[in-house]
Amino acid sequence: MRDEIAPLLDVVDLHTVFQTRGGDVHAVNSVSFSVAPGELLGVVGESGSGKSVTMMSLMGLLPSSARVEAQAVNFEGRNIRDMSDDALRVLRGRDVGFVFQDPMTSLNPVFTVGYQLTEALRTHLGKSKKEARARAAEMLSLVGIPDAKARLNDYPHQFSGGMRQRVMIAMALACDPKLLIADEPTTALDVTIQAQILELVKGLRQKMGMGIVWITHDLGVVAGIADRVMVMYGGQIVEQAPVKELFANPQHPYTIALLETLPSLTGERPERLRSIDGQPPILGAKLTSCPFAARCRQVMDRCHRENPTRREVKAGHDVACWWDATQGGAA
Amino acid sequence: MRDDVEGKPLVEVRNLKMYFPIYKGILRRQVGQVKAVDDVSFTVHEGETLGLVGESGCGKSTCGRAILRLYDPTDGSVILDGTDIASLNTDDLRQMRTDMQMIFQDPQASLNPKMTVERIISEPLIEHRKGMSAKERSDRVGELMDAVGLNRTFANRYPHEFSGGQRQRIGIARALALSPRFIVCDEPIAALDVSIQAQVVNLLEDLQQKMGLTYLFISHDLSMVRHLATRVAVMYLGQIMELAPSGQLYSDPKHPYTKALLSAVPEPDPREESRRDRIILQGDVPSPANPPTGCNFCTRCPVAQPLCHQVSPDWREIEPGRFVSCHFAE
């Protein structure tokens, strides 16, 4: 059972509010989740659903205009929220690896890839220059970059998009992290390159056994690699389930609609795509209704009055909705 | 079935080439050229949607732009209704512009932020329908806004006041203003969220039916192209590798690149995903400034033979309506 293993990351009741000139924006609302060691958690949502902000909030990577509150954010049982800045720095550098969407903006264009790779190794693992270089070359060949030793002397612009993303992954994994946070790592890449990276991550996961949080808007990517999926909408988690269960038995009207709007490569070609009418909500105020109510096909009176809390559908599968998909009525 | 739609040819592209020079050094001497589109031929039939798919940098957008003569093609011809657009002089070209329009990828970048929606949509009318009175123009703008599902009362708002999906609708309304027959859609949904994409795609389909439009739909989203397109052309490194009716291309791809490309698309179904036999291509796309000799795909092709590295394959019709550029496809 999942509950018997102590989670690697455990988040309880996270709220993030941005203070802007136009007023507060409640980007993350009461988000709770956990990641087990070695597990790959897929986080799915549209832009503005709060998926990236959630992860940034946890690691203290947001600008000072963001107010982050949480009951607890535990990493291996230690509360991150109580940590000093120095301790947090060590945690971010050594125990947690990050891969961001656009490798060109996350790599420094004026330093060689080798320098950027060895920097973390020397700072966080205290390796000598020589050891660090050897390890860096090893990491580059691990992520499938040919002629790794020579390429350490190259600058980021000398790599192609897919290769740069491999460099980012190598960098994130260099210190052997326990948790890897990958924020839309393949979104900027072509499908054939994306397929290469997904294969790579599947292989690395088996070799290194770290927990992974994979943020994406692509349900197809999630279907191929995740163990468990969390669907976010309007700054909250609307549904969470093991991957097979989620796709076979979606409960939230948003998840159901999302799966229906996607055209497929195989099977029937529908005359029209099912579309989700309307726009995602603007999170100006704390929500007092369900964020999806305005676009929901199953909307009821209660949805406009009360924001639903998460209820368990079956073990490991929960949904935040007043409507019961199995019975087709109010839950 | 839309697969059977066989209109008469509306646009014929013949041996289209679009090379961009590379200049280097203080004397800005030309040292080479990027062959963005290299000898491409195809026909777009009236009323159909021809999907043009490929990875970034394969030349699909350049191809779309060269067809509308937003670039001056290096060589080849583009025949719209008997007239060769590629060699037309500017005055005649201007006349032809009303028949062909474009919808761009990024509605943020392609709409002037300082113009109201009304002004943006009436811009082509001011330019090409000189006889129109202000009243007629504003009526026409209202009609167009209705047609694309924008509220008429928003006519005096600015682009930044709209969401991405609505902005794309403004771009579509502008493209429709002159009642064109042929529209090049250059990744019109790539910048939109999944739940908004379906709205825009449905709109494009409705408009096509109502107005008898012909689309060249450029996209990297193979699943969406399968849904929309009558026929599909697959591009790689400036050349078309395969062209076939949509149903056949997806169920029975002939070119090794098409096979790899289709197998790389993730499917939103975990059971399907675990069953799939993926062809993982090695390496990256070669530079179009220095394409390999022989077949353009030979450096990454899993089934390449010695012949492929020496001789460039012919563009041949292997079944009625199915074209492939590969020595070994059958």
XYZ file of C-alpha atoms in Angstrom:
661
model
C 0.000 0.000 0.000
C 1.081 3.479 -0.728
C 0.278 4.735 2.767
C 2.668 2.362 4.458
C 5.753 3.844 2.846
C 6.708 7.209 4.302
C 6.183 9.743 1.531
C 9.130 11.562 0.046
C 7.213 14.777 -0.258
C 4.051 15.509 1.658
C 2.137 18.746 1.198
C -0.829 19.728 3.318
C -3.130 22.650 2.564
C -0.923 24.860 0.418
C -2.128 28.357 -0.514
C -0.314 30.807 -2.736
C -1.517 34.351 -3.265
C 0.160 36.843 -5.580
C -0.192 40.477 -4.682
C -0.464 42.464 -7.881
C -1.482 45.998 -8.705
C -4.799 44.688 -9.932
C -5.467 42.986 -6.590
C -4.730 39.572 -5.151
C -4.576 36.505 -7.347
C -5.288 33.237 -5.590
C -3.138 31.020 -7.751
C -3.087 27.951 -5.511
C -5.966 27.013 -3.234
C -5.746 24.415 -0.536
C -3.595 21.927 -2.392
C -2.612 18.710 -0.610
C -0.715 15.820 -2.111
C 2.198 13.500 -1.595
C 4.854 11.784 -3.657
C 6.205 8.373 -2.667
C 9.885 7.484 -3.178
C 10.398 6.262 -6.723
C 6.929 7.310 -7.825
C 6.158 9.360 -10.917
C 3.354 11.784 -10.257
C 1.892 13.486 -13.321
C 0.359 16.919 -12.754
C -2.028 17.937 -15.536
C -3.738 21.248 -16.092
C -4.157 24.179 -18.472
C -2.108 27.324 -18.284
C -3.105 29.230 -15.184
C -4.346 26.144 -13.353
C -1.629 26.556 -10.743
C 0.447 23.485 -11.539
C 3.794 25.236 -11.896
C 3.138 27.732 -9.110
C 2.412 24.859 -6.737
C 5.867 23.370 -7.264
C 7.626 26.722 -7.204
C 5.858 27.599 -3.952
C 7.115 24.437 -2.301
C 10.718 25.119 -3.112
C 10.618 28.831 -2.325
C 11.321 29.845 -5.905
C 8.645 32.516 -6.223
C 9.228 36.274 -6.150
C 8.475 38.216 -2.978
C 5.073 39.315 -4.284
C 3.874 35.780 -3.591
C 2.502 34.848 -0.198
C 2.829 31.142 0.455
C 1.033 29.449 3.317
C 0.883 25.789 4.153
C 0.047 23.602 7.082
C 3.009 21.429 6.278
C 5.459 20.756 3.490
C 7.487 17.752 4.532
C 10.445 16.455 2.592
C 11.521 13.106 4.053
C 9.760 14.041 7.244
C 11.489 17.421 7.640
C 9.330 20.497 7.332
C 10.677 22.688 4.520
C 8.742 25.690 5.783
C 10.840 25.775 8.973
C 14.159 25.506 7.183
C 16.701 28.305 7.066
C 17.611 29.747 3.693
C 20.921 27.892 3.771
C 19.329 24.568 4.517
C 16.799 25.182 1.760
C 19.616 25.951 -0.657
C 21.254 22.631 0.100
C 17.946 20.860 -0.295
C 17.259 22.494 -3.652
C 20.769 21.866 -4.900
C 21.297 18.317 -3.780
C 18.059 16.544 -2.921
C 15.753 18.074 -5.480
C 16.471 18.478 -9.189
C 14.614 20.810 -11.526
C 14.045 20.663 -15.247
C 12.215 23.596 -16.763
C 10.332 23.986 -20.014
C 12.736 26.146 -21.932
C 16.336 24.993 -21.655
C 17.641 28.102 -23.393
C 16.450 30.390 -20.626
C 17.568 28.094 -17.819
C 21.114 27.575 -19.092
C 23.571 30.411 -18.829
C 24.665 31.281 -22.378
C 28.108 32.640 -21.383
C 29.387 29.556 -19.550
C 30.244 26.188 -21.021
C 27.932 23.300 -20.287
C 30.805 21.638 -18.440
C 31.225 24.584 -16.100
C 27.513 24.704 -15.350
C 27.382 20.983 -14.702
C 30.412 20.896 -12.406
C 29.376 23.979 -10.438
C 26.610 22.133 -8.595
C 28.772 19.054 -8.059
C 31.563 21.082 -6.478
C 29.266 23.227 -4.352
C 26.921 20.565 -3.080
C 28.967 17.382 -3.125
C 32.358 18.985 -2.465
C 34.018 17.201 -5.358
C 37.371 18.263 -6.727
C 37.514 19.857 -10.150
C 38.751 16.654 -11.729
C 36.191 14.412 -10.064
C 33.409 16.829 -10.928
C 34.404 16.855 -14.592
C 34.509 13.091 -14.736
C 31.076 12.889 -13.142
C 29.739 15.578 -15.488
C 30.935 13.656 -18.527
C 29.399 10.504 -17.109
C 26.068 12.312 -16.660
C 26.126 13.658 -20.221
C 26.675 10.226 -21.682
C 24.001 8.832 -19.369
C 21.454 11.167 -20.974
C 22.590 10.069 -24.411
C 24.854 12.868 -25.580
C 27.507 11.401 -27.854
C 31.157 12.316 -27.321
C 30.330 13.632 -23.843
C 33.838 14.549 -22.706
C 34.476 16.851 -25.632
C 31.055 18.436 -25.456
C 31.693 19.656 -21.901
C 33.592 22.509 -23.506
C 30.666 23.576 -25.669
C 28.321 26.448 -24.953
C 24.532 25.963 -24.755
C 23.913 27.494 -28.190
C 26.034 24.767 -29.745
C 23.449 22.186 -28.730
C 20.102 21.547 -30.427
C 16.827 21.934 -28.510
C 16.540 18.272 -27.607
C 20.218 18.074 -26.644
C 19.869 21.154 -24.440
C 16.973 19.534 -22.634
C 19.190 16.484 -22.115
C 21.840 18.762 -20.635
C 19.210 20.180 -18.273
C 18.227 16.674 -17.232
C 21.871 15.730 -16.713
C 22.311 18.817 -14.562
C 19.210 18.079 -12.519
C 20.349 14.516 -11.928
C 24.038 15.223 -11.358
C 23.774 15.347 -7.566
C 21.669 12.188 -7.493
C 18.489 13.867 -6.226
C 15.718 12.048 -4.407
C 13.078 14.125 -6.138
C 13.016 15.476 -9.673
C 10.579 18.232 -10.556
C 10.097 18.466 -14.301
C 8.005 21.427 -15.432
C 6.746 20.861 -19.000
C 10.161 19.489 -19.978
C 9.099 18.302 -23.415
C 6.570 20.958 -24.374
C 9.033 22.973 -26.445
C 10.306 19.881 -28.250
C 9.190 18.064 -31.376
C 7.347 14.766 -31.017
C 10.219 12.582 -32.209
C 12.570 14.346 -29.775
C 9.930 14.193 -27.049
C 9.730 10.438 -27.575
C 13.513 10.238 -27.095
C 13.346 12.214 -23.839
C 10.418 10.185 -22.473
C 12.283 6.927 -23.163
C 15.327 8.413 -21.483
C 13.418 9.380 -18.347
C 11.771 5.969 -18.123
C 15.207 4.358 -18.282
C 16.825 6.761 -15.796
C 14.015 6.238 -13.347
C 14.707 2.538 -13.201
C 18.420 3.153 -12.814
C 18.286 5.913 -10.226
C 14.956 5.308 -8.480
C 14.065 8.909 -7.704
C 10.584 10.297 -7.200
C 9.429 12.491 -10.091
C 6.819 15.199 -10.352
C 6.075 15.672 -14.048
C 4.074 18.795 -14.864
C 2.419 18.860 -18.270
C -0.698 19.890 -20.145
C -0.485 16.830 -22.376
C -2.633 13.930 -21.208
C -0.910 11.720 -23.755
C 2.484 12.209 -22.137
C 1.027 11.449 -18.715
C -0.647 8.281 -19.979
C 2.716 6.959 -21.100
C 4.901 7.608 -18.070
C 2.987 8.421 -14.870
C 2.096 6.099 -12.008
C -0.432 8.485 -10.585
C -2.076 11.622 -11.977
C -3.305 14.786 -10.345
C -5.609 17.024 -12.412
C -5.559 20.710 -11.501
C -8.067 23.395 -12.418
C -8.458 26.922 -11.108
C -5.663 26.543 -8.568
C -6.929 23.380 -6.957
C -6.715 19.645 -7.360
C -9.973 18.472 -8.878
C -9.108 14.814 -9.275
C -6.354 12.434 -8.321
C -5.976 8.760 -9.167
C -3.594 6.039 -10.376
C -3.020 6.550 -14.085
C -4.999 3.556 -15.401
C -7.891 4.273 -13.070
C -8.031 7.933 -14.092
C -8.225 7.232 -17.805
C -10.598 4.276 -17.432
C -12.875 5.806 -14.860
C -12.654 9.610 -14.808
C -14.978 11.184 -12.232
C -14.668 14.944 -12.499
C -16.634 16.581 -15.335
C -13.486 18.540 -16.236
C -11.388 15.387 -16.585
C -14.145 13.708 -18.565
C -14.523 16.707 -20.882
C -10.770 17.032 -21.318
C -10.475 13.407 -22.403
C -13.366 13.883 -24.821
C -11.966 16.975 -26.508
C -8.747 15.235 -27.482
C -8.729 13.897 -31.019
C -7.097 10.503 -31.316
C -4.627 8.977 -33.756
C -6.628 5.779 -33.970
C -10.260 4.809 -33.746
C -13.372 6.688 -34.814
C -13.092 10.149 -36.249
C -15.989 12.170 -34.811
C -17.799 14.713 -36.979
C -17.252 17.396 -34.371
C -14.919 17.610 -31.430
C -16.584 17.991 -28.045
C -15.505 21.369 -26.813
C -15.529 22.855 -23.336
C -17.335 26.170 -23.663
C -16.268 29.289 -21.847
C -13.008 30.351 -20.273
C -10.973 29.281 -17.249
C -11.762 31.326 -14.118
C -9.901 34.448 -13.056
C -8.735 33.773 -9.531
C -9.249 37.253 -8.159
C -10.935 36.261 -4.943
C -10.951 33.228 -2.740
C -13.327 30.807 -4.410
C -16.731 30.326 -2.833
C -17.972 28.155 -5.676
C -16.533 25.340 -7.736
C -13.979 26.860 -10.157
C -15.343 24.744 -13.016
C -19.029 25.565 -12.351
C -19.334 28.089 -15.200
C -18.184 25.553 -17.821
C -19.531 22.350 -16.327
C -22.117 20.202 -18.096
C -23.326 18.698 -14.816
C -23.579 21.925 -12.867
C -26.077 22.043 -9.969
C -27.209 24.814 -7.608
C -24.848 23.717 -4.931
C -21.815 24.157 -7.224
C -22.370 27.923 -7.298
C -22.719 28.158 -3.526
C -19.998 25.899 -2.204
C -16.550 24.905 -3.379
C -16.488 21.095 -3.200
C -13.960 19.316 -1.013
C -12.186 16.169 -2.104
C -13.980 12.908 -1.459
C -12.708 9.408 -1.989
C -14.242 7.426 -4.858
C -12.236 4.316 -4.134
C -8.863 3.650 -2.540
C -6.323 6.039 -4.050
C -8.858 7.859 -6.238
C -10.453 11.075 -5.059
C -12.384 13.878 -6.700
C -13.518 17.361 -5.732
C -17.019 17.486 -7.141
C -20.587 17.556 -5.871
C -21.778 15.467 -8.783
C -21.420 11.696 -8.684
C -20.244 10.367 -12.042
C -20.999 6.740 -11.172
C -24.600 7.362 -10.184
C -25.171 10.372 -12.399
C -26.577 12.559 -9.632
C -25.602 14.566 -6.575
C -22.987 12.825 -4.467
C -17.182 10.865 -45.711
C -14.931 13.803 -46.193
C -12.281 11.464 -47.553
C -14.140 11.230 -50.823
C -14.386 14.952 -51.472
C -12.756 15.408 -54.852
C -13.120 19.020 -55.853
C -11.307 20.487 -58.801
C -7.777 21.709 -58.160
C -7.771 25.201 -56.622
C -4.103 25.648 -55.839
C -1.348 23.874 -57.693
C 2.144 24.067 -56.265
C 4.820 22.944 -58.706
C 8.477 22.431 -57.860
C 8.398 25.215 -55.304
C 11.794 26.178 -53.927
C 12.501 28.731 -51.254
C 16.181 29.228 -50.488
C 17.500 31.816 -48.071
C 21.055 33.040 -48.601
C 23.606 32.896 -45.765
C 26.001 35.814 -45.631
C 29.248 35.774 -43.659
C 32.305 37.886 -43.053
C 32.805 41.659 -43.274
C 32.147 41.655 -46.996
C 28.833 39.876 -46.374
C 29.691 37.398 -49.061
C 27.156 34.692 -49.668
C 28.613 31.459 -48.351
C 25.675 29.149 -48.758
C 21.942 28.858 -48.606
C 19.294 27.420 -46.361
C 17.052 25.216 -48.424
C 13.907 25.813 -46.374
C 11.611 24.465 -49.070
C 13.300 22.288 -51.645
C 11.309 21.217 -54.672
C 7.829 20.723 -53.309
C 4.810 19.884 -55.476
C 1.231 19.283 -54.476
C -2.330 20.238 -55.320
C -5.018 21.589 -53.021
C -8.537 20.713 -54.170
C -11.458 23.049 -53.814
C -13.292 22.610 -50.521
C -10.746 20.302 -48.923
C -8.397 20.721 -45.993
C -4.869 19.736 -46.828
C -2.899 19.087 -43.657
C 0.800 19.943 -43.780
C 2.616 18.356 -40.873
C 6.200 18.142 -39.756
C 8.564 19.051 -36.964
C 9.834 22.539 -36.273
C 12.291 23.708 -38.888
C 11.058 21.334 -41.574
C 9.885 24.250 -43.716
C 6.133 23.869 -43.392
C 5.496 27.501 -42.394
C 7.906 28.798 -45.029
C 6.064 26.698 -47.568
C 2.726 28.225 -46.503
C 4.133 31.714 -46.697
C 5.799 31.175 -50.048
C 2.506 29.915 -51.462
C 0.816 33.185 -50.482
C 3.895 34.965 -51.758
C 4.723 36.521 -48.436
C 8.189 35.466 -49.573
C 9.355 35.613 -53.167
C 9.983 31.970 -54.042
C 13.388 31.078 -55.454
C 11.874 28.870 -58.115
C 8.701 27.049 -59.059
C 5.127 28.116 -59.530
C 1.980 28.425 -57.459
C -1.119 28.407 -59.613
C -4.325 29.672 -58.074
C -7.220 29.377 -60.475
C -5.060 29.544 -63.584
C -2.880 32.443 -62.451
C 0.742 31.907 -61.403
C 1.096 33.808 -58.136
C 4.826 33.211 -57.933
C 5.541 35.342 -60.984
C 2.781 37.964 -60.729
C 3.706 41.647 -60.633
C 2.798 43.570 -57.475
C -0.360 45.251 -58.771
C -1.916 42.038 -60.025
C -0.736 40.242 -56.894
C -2.592 42.806 -54.806
C -5.798 41.969 -56.655
C -5.246 38.274 -55.980
C -4.699 38.842 -52.269
C -8.447 39.014 -51.686
C -8.734 35.367 -52.702
C -6.077 34.078 -50.339
C -5.619 34.829 -46.680
C -3.684 33.606 -43.696
C -4.427 32.812 -40.055
C -1.337 33.082 -37.900
C -0.122 31.056 -34.968
C 0.245 33.734 -32.371
C -2.819 35.964 -32.183
C -0.967 38.140 -29.683
C 1.735 38.985 -32.192
C -0.416 39.208 -35.306
C -2.984 41.699 -33.991
C -2.000 45.332 -33.645
C -2.367 46.159 -29.929
C -3.201 49.782 -30.679
C -6.189 49.010 -32.884
C -9.697 48.171 -31.771
C -11.204 44.908 -32.934
C -13.446 46.806 -35.352
C -10.451 48.515 -36.896
C -8.458 45.261 -37.147
C -11.248 43.431 -38.919
C -12.066 46.347 -41.251
C -8.417 46.887 -42.248
C -8.597 44.530 -45.269
C -11.924 46.127 -46.286
C -10.448 49.635 -46.182
C -7.544 48.418 -48.290
C -9.389 46.354 -50.890
C -13.028 47.482 -50.916
C -12.567 51.169 -51.567
C -16.182 51.672 -52.592
C -17.580 50.580 -49.240
C -19.221 53.215 -47.056
C -18.402 53.398 -43.354
C -21.850 52.090 -42.539
C -21.485 49.096 -44.848
C -18.098 48.380 -43.393
C -19.326 48.398 -39.861
C -22.208 46.115 -40.837
C -19.763 43.730 -42.440
C -17.591 43.741 -39.290
C -20.665 42.936 -37.227
C -21.512 40.050 -39.544
C -17.988 38.697 -39.324
C -17.957 38.946 -35.544
C -21.199 36.972 -35.434
C -19.757 34.388 -37.783
C -16.756 33.688 -35.553
C -18.728 33.822 -32.317
C -17.541 37.142 -30.938
C -19.986 39.427 -29.194
C -20.664 42.464 -31.444
C -20.643 44.793 -28.448
C -16.907 44.134 -28.012
C -16.086 45.812 -31.327
C -14.502 48.807 -29.630
C -12.241 46.816 -27.346
C -8.526 46.179 -27.808
C -6.861 42.785 -28.348
C -5.363 42.615 -24.840
C -8.870 42.587 -23.380
C -9.516 39.202 -24.951
C -8.383 35.687 -24.079
C -6.167 33.663 -26.403
C -9.056 31.771 -27.967
C -11.049 34.946 -28.569
C -8.018 36.661 -30.073
C -7.663 33.797 -32.499
C -11.302 34.387 -33.438
C -10.461 38.022 -34.224
C -7.644 36.800 -36.497
C -10.066 34.447 -38.214
C -12.641 37.214 -38.720
C -9.963 39.387 -40.307
C -8.945 36.580 -42.645
C -12.588 36.126 -43.683
C -13.303 39.811 -44.282
C -12.690 39.710 -48.035
C -14.475 36.366 -48.533
C -11.336 34.517 -49.615
C -11.466 31.072 -51.186
C -8.170 29.780 -49.897
C -6.823 30.198 -46.355
C -3.453 29.134 -45.063
C -3.818 28.318 -41.362
C -0.339 28.385 -39.829
C -0.514 26.509 -36.509
C -3.706 28.344 -35.541
C -4.264 26.351 -32.357
C -0.721 25.722 -31.188
C -0.746 28.628 -28.738
C -4.105 27.703 -27.194
C -5.029 25.555 -24.221
C -6.408 22.093 -24.891
C -9.934 22.991 -23.799
C -9.957 26.021 -26.129
C -8.408 24.243 -29.141
C -11.560 22.244 -29.822
C -13.639 25.452 -29.884
C -11.449 27.005 -32.572
C -11.198 23.812 -34.629
C -14.974 23.399 -34.618
C -15.323 27.014 -35.697
C -12.921 26.496 -38.607
C -14.895 23.441 -39.704
C -18.239 25.253 -39.494
C -16.911 28.177 -41.517
C -15.526 25.837 -44.139
C -18.911 24.212 -44.590
C -20.836 27.468 -44.661
C -18.520 29.373 -46.957
C -16.970 26.602 -49.011
C -13.453 27.477 -47.883
C -10.311 25.603 -48.803
C -7.644 25.278 -46.128
C -3.984 24.517 -46.048
C -3.711 23.552 -42.388
C -0.127 23.688 -41.133
C 0.401 21.984 -37.802
C 2.680 19.779 -35.774
C -0.302 18.269 -33.966
C -0.849 14.996 -35.794
C -4.001 14.021 -33.915
C -5.687 17.326 -34.700
C -4.689 17.093 -38.364
C -6.166 13.608 -38.508
C -9.428 15.060 -37.271
C -9.468 18.022 -39.657
C -7.717 17.127 -42.857
C -8.975 15.476 -46.013
C -5.450 14.712 -47.164
C -2.155 15.050 -45.352
C 1.348 15.937 -46.525
C 4.302 15.094 -44.274
C 7.323 17.359 -44.560
C 10.892 16.732 -43.472
C 13.884 18.970 -44.036
C 12.297 21.042 -46.781
C 10.770 18.189 -48.737
C 7.490 16.357 -48.705
C 8.067 12.745 -47.729
C 4.552 11.442 -48.137
C 1.154 12.693 -49.241
C -1.990 10.628 -48.870
C -5.669 10.772 -47.974
C -5.917 11.255 -44.229
C -7.460 7.879 -43.423
C -4.823 5.908 -45.311
C -1.888 7.940 -44.067
C -2.762 7.261 -40.438
C -3.832 3.637 -40.792
C -1.122 2.569 -43.228
C 1.828 4.990 -43.431
C 4.314 4.117 -46.182
C 7.321 6.318 -45.520
C 9.632 5.342 -42.629
C 9.560 8.932 -41.381
C 5.757 9.024 -41.270
C 5.821 5.720 -39.368
C 8.288 7.076 -36.799
C 6.439 10.358 -36.465
C 3.110 8.655 -35.847
C 4.594 6.230 -33.362
C 6.109 9.125 -31.389
C 2.787 10.824 -30.694
C 1.691 10.019 -27.144
C -1.864 8.706 -26.892
C -4.083 9.693 -23.968
C -4.721 6.079 -23.049
C -2.401 4.197 -20.680
C -3.369 0.734 -21.964
C -2.739 1.799 -25.548
C 0.548 3.404 -24.482
C 1.934 0.285 -22.816
C 1.080 -1.806 -25.879
C 2.651 0.452 -28.430
C 5.741 -0.358 -30.379
C 7.598 2.887 -30.538
C 10.119 3.724 -33.248
C 12.600 6.019 -31.545
C 14.546 8.009 -34.104
C 18.176 8.562 -33.284
C 19.798 11.967 -33.413
C 18.512 15.309 -34.621
C 17.304 16.815 -37.864
C 20.292 17.830 -40.033
C 20.750 21.493 -40.863
C 18.829 22.609 -43.955
C 21.932 24.606 -44.935
C 23.785 21.339 -45.308
C 21.342 18.529 -46.083
C 22.764 15.023 -46.545
C 23.375 13.655 -50.024
C 20.834 11.145 -51.189
C 17.572 10.991 -49.298
C 17.095 13.819 -46.801
C 15.967 11.345 -44.151
C 18.831 8.866 -44.605
C 20.779 10.045 -41.529
C 17.971 9.063 -39.150
C 16.137 6.413 -41.128
C 15.989 3.072 -39.307
C 15.833 1.128 -42.576
C 18.281 3.151 -44.706
C 20.233 1.223 -47.347
C 23.473 2.231 -49.129
C 21.395 3.489 -52.062
C 19.626 6.017 -49.794
C 22.912 7.718 -48.974
C 23.724 8.229 -52.658
C 20.578 8.829 -54.659
C 17.739 11.124 -53.781
C 14.447 9.224 -54.178
C 11.839 10.289 -56.744
C 8.469 11.671 -55.824
C 6.267 8.854 -57.052
C 2.648 7.805 -56.930
C 2.555 4.269 -55.535
C -1.211 3.968 -55.406
C -3.803 6.326 -56.884
C -3.630 9.461 -54.730
C -0.726 8.232 -52.584
C 2.647 9.846 -53.111
C 5.886 8.845 -51.402
C 9.468 9.951 -51.669
C 11.309 6.772 -50.701
C 13.222 4.154 -52.695
C 11.748 1.261 -50.770
C 8.169 2.209 -49.945
C 5.525 0.084 -51.623
